[in-house]
Amino acid sequence: MTSKRRSPMSKPKTWSVTVVLLAAALMLGGCQAKDRAGGTADVTATELRFASTSDIPQQITAWADEVDQLSNGSLKITFVRDQHAGQPDYEVQVIDDVRSGHVDLAWVGARAFDQTGVTAFQPLLAPMLIDSLELQGEVFDAGIPQQLLTSLDQTDLVGIGILPGPMRKVLGIHKPFTKPSDFTHQVVGIQASAVAEQTFTTLGATTKAEPPEASLDGLDAYEQQLSSIQGNRYVDHAEYVTGNLNLWPRPLVIIGNPDAYQKLTDDQRTILTTAAKDAIGVATEAERTADARAIASLCKSGLTFEQASNADLANLHKALVPVTDTIHQQPGNAAVLDQITDLKNAIHRAPESADCAKAESTDQPLTTRYDGTYEMTIVWPDVKTEDARCVEGPEGGPGGAIYEMEFDRGTWRQWVRVGGRGATRELGAEGQYRFFKDQLQILEVDGSTTTWDYTYTDGELRLSNPRNPESGVECIARAIFTTKPWIRQ
């Protein structure tokens, strides 16, 4: 049934307000820090305004969650919509905004820095070198991307951290792109990058830099990740993806304004960088799950995943050697390329492949050991906590309430029966979920993501420490989800 009962999970989003205030607001502000019980402490929280040009990636949400947890709420990351999202050079403009102090923090793809004269990140983007999430994970485990952050020290930027990102593939509008000759005289959309431009011009194509969520008008192909192809509904206008051609990953670099960074305490600076390292594992798994869901959705929508032959891949690799040679010649890049190549040779695996045959089995891995229906029964007037007072009206009355929560192959729903088991079952909220090692992420239909710590023992699911860096968590949500354990039915 459709319910008019508003979700208790989070507050209304405030993107429109922060857009208006972006240019004029002070970059460092004060607000009260939250304690672990969800109340407020006497410590004044430091607000850092973080520019994002589009929807906030799960990798960045994971980092912000870690910042909140490590700082116990004393550092507040406030996401603001950057005004450059519709422009092809948006990432360079975001970098300029951080450098000039218009915002405190931002993220950009590692690809963007060669547009500003910094070539240290190019080895991560060498064509067809890092060709799987597994290899990218090995590269991060070896600490290679983190070492490259020091290249920003002389550029009026602070490298806060770097997180693994999606593999970029080739979307063919009306034909597949599996061999070098397929690119000749074709127009290929890219996100602005010297590596991407040289890659496709070397193959005989013309490049066109595009902003996020661009249309496919005028393009023959587009360099994109699977989740964007799905989310932007490119399947409505394009027919093919080359499933086993992985051009490069798109690592996410978190950058900061030096003056804002220096105003923080030593402990706060350490929290920002430590949170980035701690979020690497969650970011990798989030990307793996996003790819699996995107493949399943795209296959159902009729997109064809064409596979390049081994000979085709070898010919593409050979044709792109001049691009890798250019990267190799930049100061410091040769040693990094050698390190990555050694890791690739050590794991000795084929390029990551996306195809519909695998998509047929992607539903099963998305079923977790925690899938099922859980129940929590409570009489709120009997609960003597501050959060319990937030549950008002009939729901908070003496008749009690029965809450149900369902996890079903990636879909999450929560219901309530006000007044007992015979009462009408009302849908309170729904969305998607991901279970990680000790964290649960719930993405509601309005786009709001809340992360909870959890424990699970003998059929009891206990949630605690909710974080939603974008819009906060209301006390009614803390009350409903954390007051008592949820019992598996």
Short mmCIF file of C-alpha atoms in Angstrom, two decimals:
data_model
loop_
_atom_site.label_atom_id
_atom_site.label_comp_id
_atom_site.label_asym_id
_atom_site.label_seq_id
_atom_site.Cartn_x
_atom_site.Cartn_y
_atom_site.Cartn_z
CA MET A 1 0.00 0.00 0.00
CA THR A 2 1.05 3.60 -0.48
CA SER A 3 1.53 5.46 2.78
CA LYS A 4 1.58 9.18 3.47
CA ARG A 5 3.61 8.57 6.59
CA ARG A 6 6.93 10.38 6.16
CA SER A 7 10.10 8.35 6.51
CA PRO A 8 11.74 8.81 9.91
CA MET A 9 15.18 8.11 8.53
CA SER A 10 16.39 11.59 7.69
CA LYS A 11 15.58 15.25 7.47
CA PRO A 12 14.48 16.92 4.24
CA LYS A 13 17.42 17.57 1.92
CA THR A 14 18.79 21.13 1.68
CA TRP A 15 20.63 21.17 -1.64
CA SER A 16 18.82 24.28 -2.91
CA VAL A 17 19.78 26.31 0.14
CA THR A 18 23.43 25.34 0.01
CA VAL A 19 23.65 26.16 -3.69
CA VAL A 20 22.55 29.72 -3.01
CA LEU A 21 24.98 30.08 -0.14
CA LEU A 22 27.97 28.43 -1.81
CA ALA A 23 29.70 31.53 -3.13
CA ALA A 24 29.12 33.79 -0.15
CA ALA A 25 29.19 31.57 2.94
CA LEU A 26 32.09 31.40 5.33
CA MET A 27 34.14 28.28 4.72
CA LEU A 28 34.67 27.35 8.35
CA GLY A 29 31.64 27.57 10.62
CA GLY A 30 30.67 26.47 14.09
CA CYS A 31 27.88 24.18 15.26
CA GLN A 32 27.34 21.89 18.20
CA ALA A 33 28.92 18.44 18.00
CA LYS A 34 26.76 15.38 18.41
CA ASP A 35 27.52 12.86 21.09
CA ARG A 36 27.25 9.13 20.38
CA ALA A 37 23.76 9.03 21.85
CA GLY A 38 22.61 11.50 19.24
CA GLY A 39 22.33 14.54 21.49
CA THR A 40 24.60 17.57 21.50
CA ALA A 41 27.82 18.14 23.35
CA ASP A 42 29.39 21.38 24.54
CA VAL A 43 32.19 21.09 21.98
CA THR A 44 31.74 23.35 18.95
CA ALA A 45 31.87 21.34 15.73
CA THR A 46 33.95 22.61 12.83
CA GLU A 47 32.03 22.74 9.57
CA LEU A 48 33.83 21.99 6.31
CA ARG A 49 31.97 22.76 3.09
CA PHE A 50 32.50 20.06 0.49
CA ALA A 51 31.69 20.70 -3.18
CA SER A 52 30.19 17.91 -5.26
CA THR A 53 29.28 18.41 -8.91
CA SER A 54 26.65 15.66 -9.02
CA ASP A 55 25.18 13.00 -6.75
CA ILE A 56 27.53 12.20 -3.91
CA PRO A 57 29.40 8.95 -4.72
CA GLN A 58 29.22 6.10 -2.22
CA GLN A 59 33.01 6.32 -1.80
CA ILE A 60 32.73 9.91 -0.58
CA THR A 61 29.78 9.07 1.68
CA ALA A 62 31.87 6.29 3.24
CA TRP A 63 34.70 8.77 3.88
CA ALA A 64 32.35 11.36 5.41
CA ASP A 65 30.88 8.65 7.66
CA GLU A 66 34.38 7.77 8.86
CA VAL A 67 35.13 11.46 9.55
CA ASP A 68 31.95 11.76 11.60
CA GLN A 69 32.72 8.60 13.55
CA LEU A 70 36.39 9.30 14.20
CA SER A 71 35.71 12.89 15.25
CA ASN A 72 32.65 11.99 17.34
CA GLY A 73 30.79 14.70 15.46
CA SER A 74 33.35 17.45 16.03
CA LEU A 75 34.01 17.67 12.28
CA LYS A 76 30.94 18.30 10.13
CA ILE A 77 31.13 17.70 6.38
CA THR A 78 28.46 19.79 4.65
CA PHE A 79 27.91 18.87 1.01
CA VAL A 80 27.09 21.72 -1.36
CA ARG A 81 26.19 21.53 -5.03
CA ASP A 82 28.96 23.02 -7.13
CA GLN A 83 27.81 25.41 -9.86
CA HIS A 84 30.09 24.00 -12.58
CA ALA A 85 28.30 20.67 -13.10
CA GLY A 86 27.05 21.53 -16.60
CA GLN A 87 30.43 22.56 -18.00
CA PRO A 88 32.92 20.27 -19.80
CA ASP A 89 35.87 21.55 -17.71
CA TYR A 90 33.93 21.27 -14.45
CA GLU A 91 36.65 19.36 -12.60
CA VAL A 92 39.31 21.96 -13.34
CA GLN A 93 36.93 24.65 -12.12
CA VAL A 94 36.27 22.70 -8.94
CA ILE A 95 40.02 22.48 -8.37
CA ASP A 96 40.22 26.27 -8.82
CA ASP A 97 37.36 26.75 -6.33
CA VAL A 98 39.24 24.78 -3.70
CA ARG A 99 42.52 26.51 -4.43
CA SER A 100 40.92 29.97 -4.16
CA GLY A 101 39.01 29.14 -0.97
CA HIS A 102 35.47 29.29 -2.37
CA VAL A 103 35.02 25.86 -0.76
CA ASP A 104 37.05 23.99 1.85
CA LEU A 105 37.04 20.54 0.24
CA ALA A 106 35.98 18.74 -2.92
CA TRP A 107 36.53 15.57 -4.86
CA VAL A 108 37.60 15.24 -8.47
CA GLY A 109 38.65 12.33 -10.63
CA ALA A 110 42.40 11.70 -10.68
CA ARG A 111 42.12 12.23 -14.46
CA ALA A 112 41.58 15.97 -13.98
CA PHE A 113 45.00 16.90 -12.65
CA ASP A 114 46.88 16.55 -15.92
CA GLN A 115 44.71 19.47 -17.09
CA THR A 116 46.41 21.59 -14.41
CA GLY A 117 49.98 20.46 -15.07
CA VAL A 118 50.13 17.62 -12.50
CA THR A 119 50.98 14.33 -14.22
CA ALA A 120 51.75 12.18 -11.17
CA PHE A 121 48.34 10.45 -11.25
CA GLN A 122 48.64 9.43 -14.90
CA PRO A 123 50.15 5.96 -14.20
CA LEU A 124 46.82 5.02 -12.58
CA LEU A 125 45.15 5.90 -15.88
CA ALA A 126 47.56 4.28 -18.34
CA PRO A 127 45.30 2.68 -20.98
CA MET A 128 44.35 -0.93 -20.21
CA LEU A 129 46.93 -1.23 -17.40
CA ILE A 130 44.61 -1.35 -14.36
CA ASP A 131 41.87 -3.43 -15.93
CA SER A 132 39.96 -4.87 -12.97
CA LEU A 133 38.68 -3.84 -9.55
CA GLU A 134 40.85 -6.63 -8.12
CA LEU A 135 44.03 -5.12 -9.54
CA GLN A 136 42.95 -1.64 -8.43
CA GLY A 137 42.52 -3.05 -4.93
CA GLU A 138 46.05 -4.49 -5.02
CA VAL A 139 47.40 -1.11 -6.14
CA PHE A 140 45.65 0.61 -3.23
CA ASP A 141 46.79 -2.06 -0.78
CA ALA A 142 50.35 -1.35 -1.91
CA GLY A 143 49.85 2.33 -1.02
CA ILE A 144 50.73 3.56 -4.51
CA PRO A 145 47.86 6.06 -5.01
CA GLN A 146 48.31 7.48 -1.53
CA GLN A 147 51.97 8.25 -2.29
CA LEU A 148 50.95 10.28 -5.33
CA LEU A 149 49.03 12.78 -3.17
CA THR A 150 52.30 14.52 -2.29
CA SER A 151 52.42 15.79 -5.89
CA LEU A 152 49.76 18.33 -4.89
CA ASP A 153 51.91 19.93 -2.17
CA GLN A 154 53.33 22.59 -4.51
CA THR A 155 50.01 23.41 -6.22
CA ASP A 156 48.18 25.34 -3.49
CA LEU A 157 46.15 22.23 -2.69
CA VAL A 158 46.18 19.65 0.08
CA GLY A 159 45.80 16.01 -0.90
CA ILE A 160 43.48 14.65 1.81
CA GLY A 161 43.01 11.17 0.38
CA ILE A 162 42.29 9.05 -2.67
CA LEU A 163 39.67 6.33 -3.02
CA PRO A 164 39.19 3.54 -5.58
CA GLY A 165 36.67 4.21 -8.31
CA PRO A 166 34.80 2.50 -11.13
CA MET A 167 36.28 0.98 -14.26
CA ARG A 168 35.64 3.08 -17.34
CA LYS A 169 34.34 1.30 -20.44
CA VAL A 170 33.29 2.22 -23.97
CA LEU A 171 29.60 2.78 -24.64
CA GLY A 172 28.81 2.37 -28.35
CA ILE A 173 25.81 4.36 -29.52
CA HIS A 174 25.01 2.34 -32.66
CA LYS A 175 27.89 -0.14 -32.98
CA PRO A 176 30.31 -2.03 -30.72
CA PHE A 177 33.91 -0.85 -30.25
CA THR A 178 36.15 -3.88 -29.91
CA LYS A 179 39.21 -3.23 -32.13
CA PRO A 180 41.35 -0.22 -33.11
CA SER A 181 39.70 0.32 -36.50
CA ASP A 182 36.29 0.72 -34.83
CA PHE A 183 37.42 4.11 -33.48
CA THR A 184 38.62 5.58 -36.78
CA HIS A 185 36.79 8.84 -37.68
CA GLN A 186 34.40 8.41 -34.73
CA VAL A 187 33.45 11.07 -32.15
CA VAL A 188 34.10 9.82 -28.61
CA GLY A 189 32.81 11.63 -25.53
CA ILE A 190 35.21 11.89 -22.61
CA GLN A 191 35.55 13.62 -19.28
CA ALA A 192 38.37 16.12 -19.83
CA SER A 193 41.77 14.46 -19.43
CA ALA A 194 45.00 14.57 -21.40
CA VAL A 195 45.28 10.77 -21.16
CA ALA A 196 41.75 10.21 -22.48
CA GLU A 197 42.25 12.71 -25.30
CA GLN A 198 45.54 11.14 -26.43
CA THR A 199 44.09 7.62 -26.12
CA PHE A 200 41.25 8.16 -28.54
CA THR A 201 43.11 10.43 -30.95
CA THR A 202 45.81 7.75 -31.16
CA LEU A 203 43.06 5.35 -32.27
CA GLY A 204 41.96 7.80 -34.95
CA ALA A 205 38.93 9.27 -33.18
CA THR A 206 37.90 12.82 -32.37
CA THR A 207 37.22 13.56 -28.72
CA LYS A 208 34.55 15.75 -27.20
CA ALA A 209 34.80 16.72 -23.53
CA GLU A 210 31.44 16.39 -21.77
CA PRO A 211 30.05 17.44 -18.38
CA PRO A 212 28.39 14.96 -16.02
CA GLU A 213 25.04 13.52 -17.10
CA ALA A 214 25.56 14.82 -20.65
CA SER A 215 23.33 13.80 -23.53
CA LEU A 216 24.70 11.50 -26.23
CA ASP A 217 23.91 13.95 -29.04
CA GLY A 218 26.70 14.09 -31.60
CA LEU A 219 28.61 11.13 -30.16
CA ASP A 220 29.45 7.75 -31.65
CA ALA A 221 30.86 6.42 -28.38
CA TYR A 222 31.28 7.54 -24.78
CA GLU A 223 33.88 6.67 -22.16
CA GLN A 224 31.79 5.89 -19.07
CA GLN A 225 31.29 3.62 -16.05
CA LEU A 226 28.48 1.09 -15.86
CA SER A 227 26.61 2.79 -13.02
CA SER A 228 26.47 6.07 -14.97
CA ILE A 229 25.28 4.30 -18.11
CA GLN A 230 22.49 2.86 -16.00
CA GLY A 231 21.71 5.95 -13.90
CA ASN A 232 21.67 8.36 -16.84
CA ARG A 233 19.42 6.04 -18.87
CA TYR A 234 21.91 5.94 -21.73
CA VAL A 235 20.43 2.57 -22.59
CA ASP A 236 17.51 4.51 -24.11
CA HIS A 237 19.81 5.90 -26.81
CA ALA A 238 22.79 3.51 -27.03
CA GLU A 239 23.06 -0.16 -27.90
CA TYR A 240 26.47 -1.56 -26.90
CA VAL A 241 29.10 -1.71 -24.17
CA THR A 242 32.41 -3.47 -24.73
CA GLY A 243 32.25 -5.68 -21.66
CA ASN A 244 35.90 -6.68 -21.30
CA LEU A 245 37.57 -3.45 -22.46
CA ASN A 246 38.54 -1.59 -19.29
CA LEU A 247 40.22 1.65 -20.28
CA TRP A 248 41.26 2.78 -16.78
CA PRO A 249 39.73 3.29 -13.34
CA ARG A 250 38.42 6.62 -12.09
CA PRO A 251 40.00 7.08 -8.64
CA LEU A 252 38.45 9.86 -6.55
CA VAL A 253 40.86 12.40 -5.07
CA ILE A 254 39.76 14.42 -2.02
CA ILE A 255 41.44 17.83 -2.03
CA GLY A 256 41.46 20.66 0.47
CA ASN A 257 42.17 24.38 0.63
CA PRO A 258 45.53 24.93 2.43
CA ASP A 259 44.28 27.82 4.59
CA ALA A 260 41.17 25.94 5.72
CA TYR A 261 43.30 22.86 6.38
CA GLN A 262 45.80 24.77 8.48
CA LYS A 263 43.02 26.19 10.66
CA LEU A 264 42.22 22.66 11.81
CA THR A 265 43.93 21.07 14.77
CA ASP A 266 46.53 18.36 14.26
CA ASP A 267 43.98 15.79 15.43
CA GLN A 268 41.36 17.03 12.97
CA ARG A 269 43.79 16.91 10.06
CA THR A 270 44.73 13.36 11.05
CA ILE A 271 41.04 12.39 11.17
CA LEU A 272 40.47 13.58 7.59
CA THR A 273 43.39 11.60 6.20
CA THR A 274 42.84 8.52 8.36
CA ALA A 275 39.17 8.40 7.35
CA ALA A 276 40.22 8.25 3.69
CA LYS A 277 42.46 5.25 4.35
CA ASP A 278 39.77 3.54 6.42
CA ALA A 279 37.15 4.02 3.69
CA ILE A 280 39.13 2.25 0.95
CA GLY A 281 37.72 -1.21 1.66
CA VAL A 282 34.12 -0.01 1.86
CA ALA A 283 34.59 2.02 -1.34
CA THR A 284 35.85 -1.02 -3.25
CA GLU A 285 32.95 -3.22 -2.17
CA ALA A 286 30.45 -0.45 -2.92
CA GLU A 287 31.81 -0.21 -6.46
CA ARG A 288 31.66 -3.98 -6.93
CA THR A 289 28.02 -4.03 -5.82
CA ALA A 290 27.16 -1.02 -8.01
CA ASP A 291 28.63 -2.77 -11.06
CA ALA A 292 26.67 -5.96 -10.38
CA ARG A 293 23.41 -4.06 -10.09
CA ALA A 294 24.14 -1.97 -13.15
CA ILE A 295 24.91 -5.02 -15.29
CA ALA A 296 21.70 -6.75 -14.22
CA SER A 297 19.63 -3.65 -14.94
CA LEU A 298 21.28 -2.89 -18.29
CA CYS A 299 20.83 -6.46 -19.49
CA LYS A 300 17.14 -6.36 -18.60
CA SER A 301 16.89 -3.09 -20.56
CA GLY A 302 18.27 -4.72 -23.69
CA LEU A 303 21.84 -3.36 -23.80
CA THR A 304 24.29 -5.67 -25.60
CA PHE A 305 27.61 -6.42 -23.90
CA GLU A 306 29.99 -7.14 -26.76
CA GLN A 307 33.22 -8.98 -25.86
CA ALA A 308 36.51 -8.15 -27.57
CA SER A 309 38.58 -11.17 -28.60
CA ASN A 310 42.00 -11.73 -27.09
CA ALA A 311 43.50 -10.68 -30.41
CA ASP A 312 41.41 -7.49 -30.44
CA LEU A 313 42.54 -6.61 -26.92
CA ALA A 314 46.16 -7.27 -27.84
CA ASN A 315 45.87 -5.02 -30.88
CA LEU A 316 44.27 -2.24 -28.83
CA HIS A 317 47.02 -2.52 -26.24
CA LYS A 318 49.69 -2.36 -28.94
CA ALA A 319 48.04 0.64 -30.62
CA LEU A 320 47.99 2.50 -27.29
CA VAL A 321 51.66 1.96 -26.40
CA PRO A 322 52.48 5.57 -27.46
CA VAL A 323 50.11 6.85 -24.78
CA THR A 324 51.81 4.79 -22.09
CA ASP A 325 55.19 5.93 -23.40
CA THR A 326 54.13 9.56 -22.97
CA ILE A 327 53.08 8.85 -19.39
CA HIS A 328 56.36 6.99 -18.79
CA GLN A 329 58.40 10.05 -19.80
CA GLN A 330 56.91 12.32 -17.11
CA PRO A 331 59.05 12.76 -13.97
CA GLY A 332 58.57 9.97 -11.43
CA ASN A 333 56.05 8.04 -13.51
CA ALA A 334 58.33 5.26 -14.73
CA ALA A 335 58.79 3.74 -11.28
CA VAL A 336 55.05 3.87 -10.57
CA LEU A 337 54.22 2.20 -13.88
CA ASP A 338 56.73 -0.54 -13.05
CA GLN A 339 55.16 -1.11 -9.63
CA ILE A 340 51.67 -1.44 -11.09
CA THR A 341 52.90 -3.73 -13.87
CA ASP A 342 54.59 -6.00 -11.31
CA LEU A 343 51.33 -6.24 -9.34
CA LYS A 344 49.41 -7.02 -12.52
CA ASN A 345 51.82 -9.78 -13.46
CA ALA A 346 51.59 -11.21 -9.95
CA ILE A 347 47.80 -11.63 -9.91
CA HIS A 348 47.79 -12.82 -13.53
CA ARG A 349 44.10 -12.52 -14.35
CA ALA A 350 42.07 -11.63 -17.41
CA PRO A 351 40.49 -8.17 -17.71
CA GLU A 352 37.30 -7.73 -15.76
CA SER A 353 34.35 -8.61 -17.95
CA ALA A 354 30.71 -7.51 -17.88
CA ASP A 355 28.19 -9.62 -19.75
CA CYS A 356 24.58 -10.69 -19.50
CA ALA A 357 25.44 -14.36 -18.91
CA LYS A 358 26.99 -13.32 -15.61
CA ALA A 359 24.12 -10.93 -14.93
CA GLU A 360 21.76 -13.90 -14.71
CA SER A 361 23.50 -14.90 -11.49
CA THR A 362 24.07 -11.45 -10.01
CA ASP A 363 20.85 -11.56 -7.95
CA GLN A 364 22.18 -14.34 -5.75
CA PRO A 365 25.38 -12.63 -4.53
CA LEU A 366 23.24 -9.61 -3.62
CA THR A 367 21.33 -11.82 -1.17
CA THR A 368 23.12 -11.48 2.17
CA ARG A 369 23.10 -13.71 5.23
CA TYR A 370 21.03 -11.01 6.94
CA ASP A 371 18.21 -11.02 4.38
CA GLY A 372 14.80 -11.61 5.92
CA THR A 373 12.10 -9.91 7.98
CA TYR A 374 12.78 -8.44 11.44
CA GLU A 375 10.34 -7.18 14.06
CA MET A 376 10.47 -4.83 17.03
CA THR A 377 7.53 -4.25 19.42
CA ILE A 378 7.54 -1.30 21.80
CA VAL A 379 5.34 0.90 23.98
CA TRP A 380 7.01 4.29 23.76
CA PRO A 381 5.69 5.81 27.02
CA ASP A 382 7.51 3.01 28.85
CA VAL A 383 10.86 4.00 27.31
CA LYS A 384 12.75 6.56 29.39
CA THR A 385 15.14 7.99 26.80
CA GLU A 386 15.35 11.42 25.25
CA ASP A 387 14.91 10.04 21.72
CA ALA A 388 11.72 8.19 22.69
CA ARG A 389 10.02 11.53 23.34
CA CYS A 390 10.30 12.27 19.62
CA VAL A 391 7.77 9.54 18.78
CA GLU A 392 4.49 11.41 18.97
CA GLY A 393 0.82 10.96 18.13
CA PRO A 394 -0.90 7.56 18.09
CA GLU A 395 2.40 5.89 17.24
CA GLY A 396 3.83 7.10 20.55
CA GLY A 397 0.69 6.30 22.56
CA PRO A 398 0.07 3.63 25.22
CA GLY A 399 -1.29 1.15 22.69
CA GLY A 400 2.22 0.43 21.46
CA ALA A 401 3.60 -0.08 17.98
CA ILE A 402 4.93 -3.04 16.05
CA TYR A 403 7.70 -2.27 13.56
CA GLU A 404 8.81 -4.56 10.77
CA MET A 405 11.93 -4.25 8.66
CA GLU A 406 12.62 -6.34 5.56
CA PHE A 407 15.87 -6.92 3.67
CA ASP A 408 15.17 -8.64 0.37
CA ARG A 409 17.89 -8.96 -2.30
CA GLY A 410 18.95 -5.34 -2.16
CA THR A 411 15.54 -3.81 -1.37
CA TRP A 412 14.80 -2.49 2.13
CA ARG A 413 11.34 -1.69 3.52
CA GLN A 414 10.08 -0.65 6.95
CA TRP A 415 6.47 -0.85 8.19
CA VAL A 416 4.59 0.01 11.38
CA ARG A 417 1.35 -1.23 12.97
CA VAL A 418 0.10 1.41 15.40
CA GLY A 419 -1.88 -0.06 18.28
CA GLY A 420 -1.10 -3.76 17.98
CA ARG A 421 -0.95 -6.71 15.61
CA GLY A 422 -4.49 -6.23 14.34
CA ALA A 423 -3.79 -2.68 13.19
CA THR A 424 -3.23 -1.63 9.60
CA ARG A 425 0.28 -2.24 8.33
CA GLU A 426 1.65 1.09 7.04
CA LEU A 427 4.73 1.46 4.87
CA GLY A 428 7.09 3.91 6.57
CA ALA A 429 10.12 3.92 4.28
CA GLU A 430 11.85 1.98 1.54
CA GLY A 431 15.03 1.99 -0.46
CA GLN A 432 18.16 -0.05 -1.09
CA TYR A 433 20.71 -1.44 1.34
CA ARG A 434 24.26 -2.74 1.55
CA PHE A 435 25.74 -4.77 4.41
CA PHE A 436 29.47 -4.36 4.96
CA LYS A 437 31.66 -5.94 7.63
CA ASP A 438 30.18 -3.97 10.53
CA GLN A 439 28.19 -1.24 8.78
CA LEU A 440 24.77 -1.11 7.11
CA GLN A 441 24.08 1.53 4.46
CA ILE A 442 20.47 2.36 3.58
CA LEU A 443 19.77 4.46 0.50
CA GLU A 444 16.19 5.74 0.57
CA VAL A 445 14.14 6.52 -2.51
CA ASP A 446 14.74 10.25 -1.99
CA GLY A 447 18.48 9.69 -2.45
CA SER A 448 19.40 10.10 1.24
CA THR A 449 21.99 7.62 2.53
CA THR A 450 22.23 6.69 6.23
CA THR A 451 24.98 4.48 7.61
CA TRP A 452 24.51 2.44 10.81
CA ASP A 453 26.87 0.32 12.84
CA TYR A 454 25.39 -3.12 13.48
CA THR A 455 25.89 -6.38 15.33
CA TYR A 456 24.07 -9.63 14.62
CA THR A 457 23.85 -12.46 17.15
CA ASP A 458 21.41 -15.38 17.26
CA GLY A 459 18.78 -13.67 15.12
CA GLU A 460 19.05 -10.28 16.86
CA LEU A 461 20.07 -7.31 14.73
CA ARG A 462 21.20 -4.29 16.76
CA LEU A 463 21.71 -0.92 15.05
CA SER A 464 23.63 2.04 16.50
CA ASN A 465 25.50 5.25 15.68
CA PRO A 466 23.51 6.46 12.63
CA ARG A 467 25.24 8.93 10.31
CA ASN A 468 23.87 10.91 7.39
CA PRO A 469 26.42 13.61 6.49
CA GLU A 470 24.14 15.18 3.89
CA SER A 471 20.96 15.78 5.89
CA GLY A 472 21.51 14.46 9.42
CA VAL A 473 19.46 11.86 11.31
CA GLU A 474 16.31 12.78 13.20
CA CYS A 475 15.80 11.58 16.75
CA ILE A 476 12.69 9.61 15.75
CA ALA A 477 14.91 7.48 13.50
CA ARG A 478 17.39 6.90 16.31
CA ALA A 479 14.51 5.95 18.59
CA ILE A 480 12.85 3.49 16.21
CA PHE A 481 15.97 1.80 14.93
CA THR A 482 18.30 1.75 17.96
CA THR A 483 16.18 1.50 21.13
CA LYS A 484 15.66 -2.27 20.99
CA PRO A 485 17.09 -5.16 18.98
CA TRP A 486 15.28 -6.27 15.83
CA ILE A 487 14.26 -9.94 16.05
CA ARG A 488 14.44 -12.07 12.92
CA GLN A 489 11.12 -13.77 12.14
#
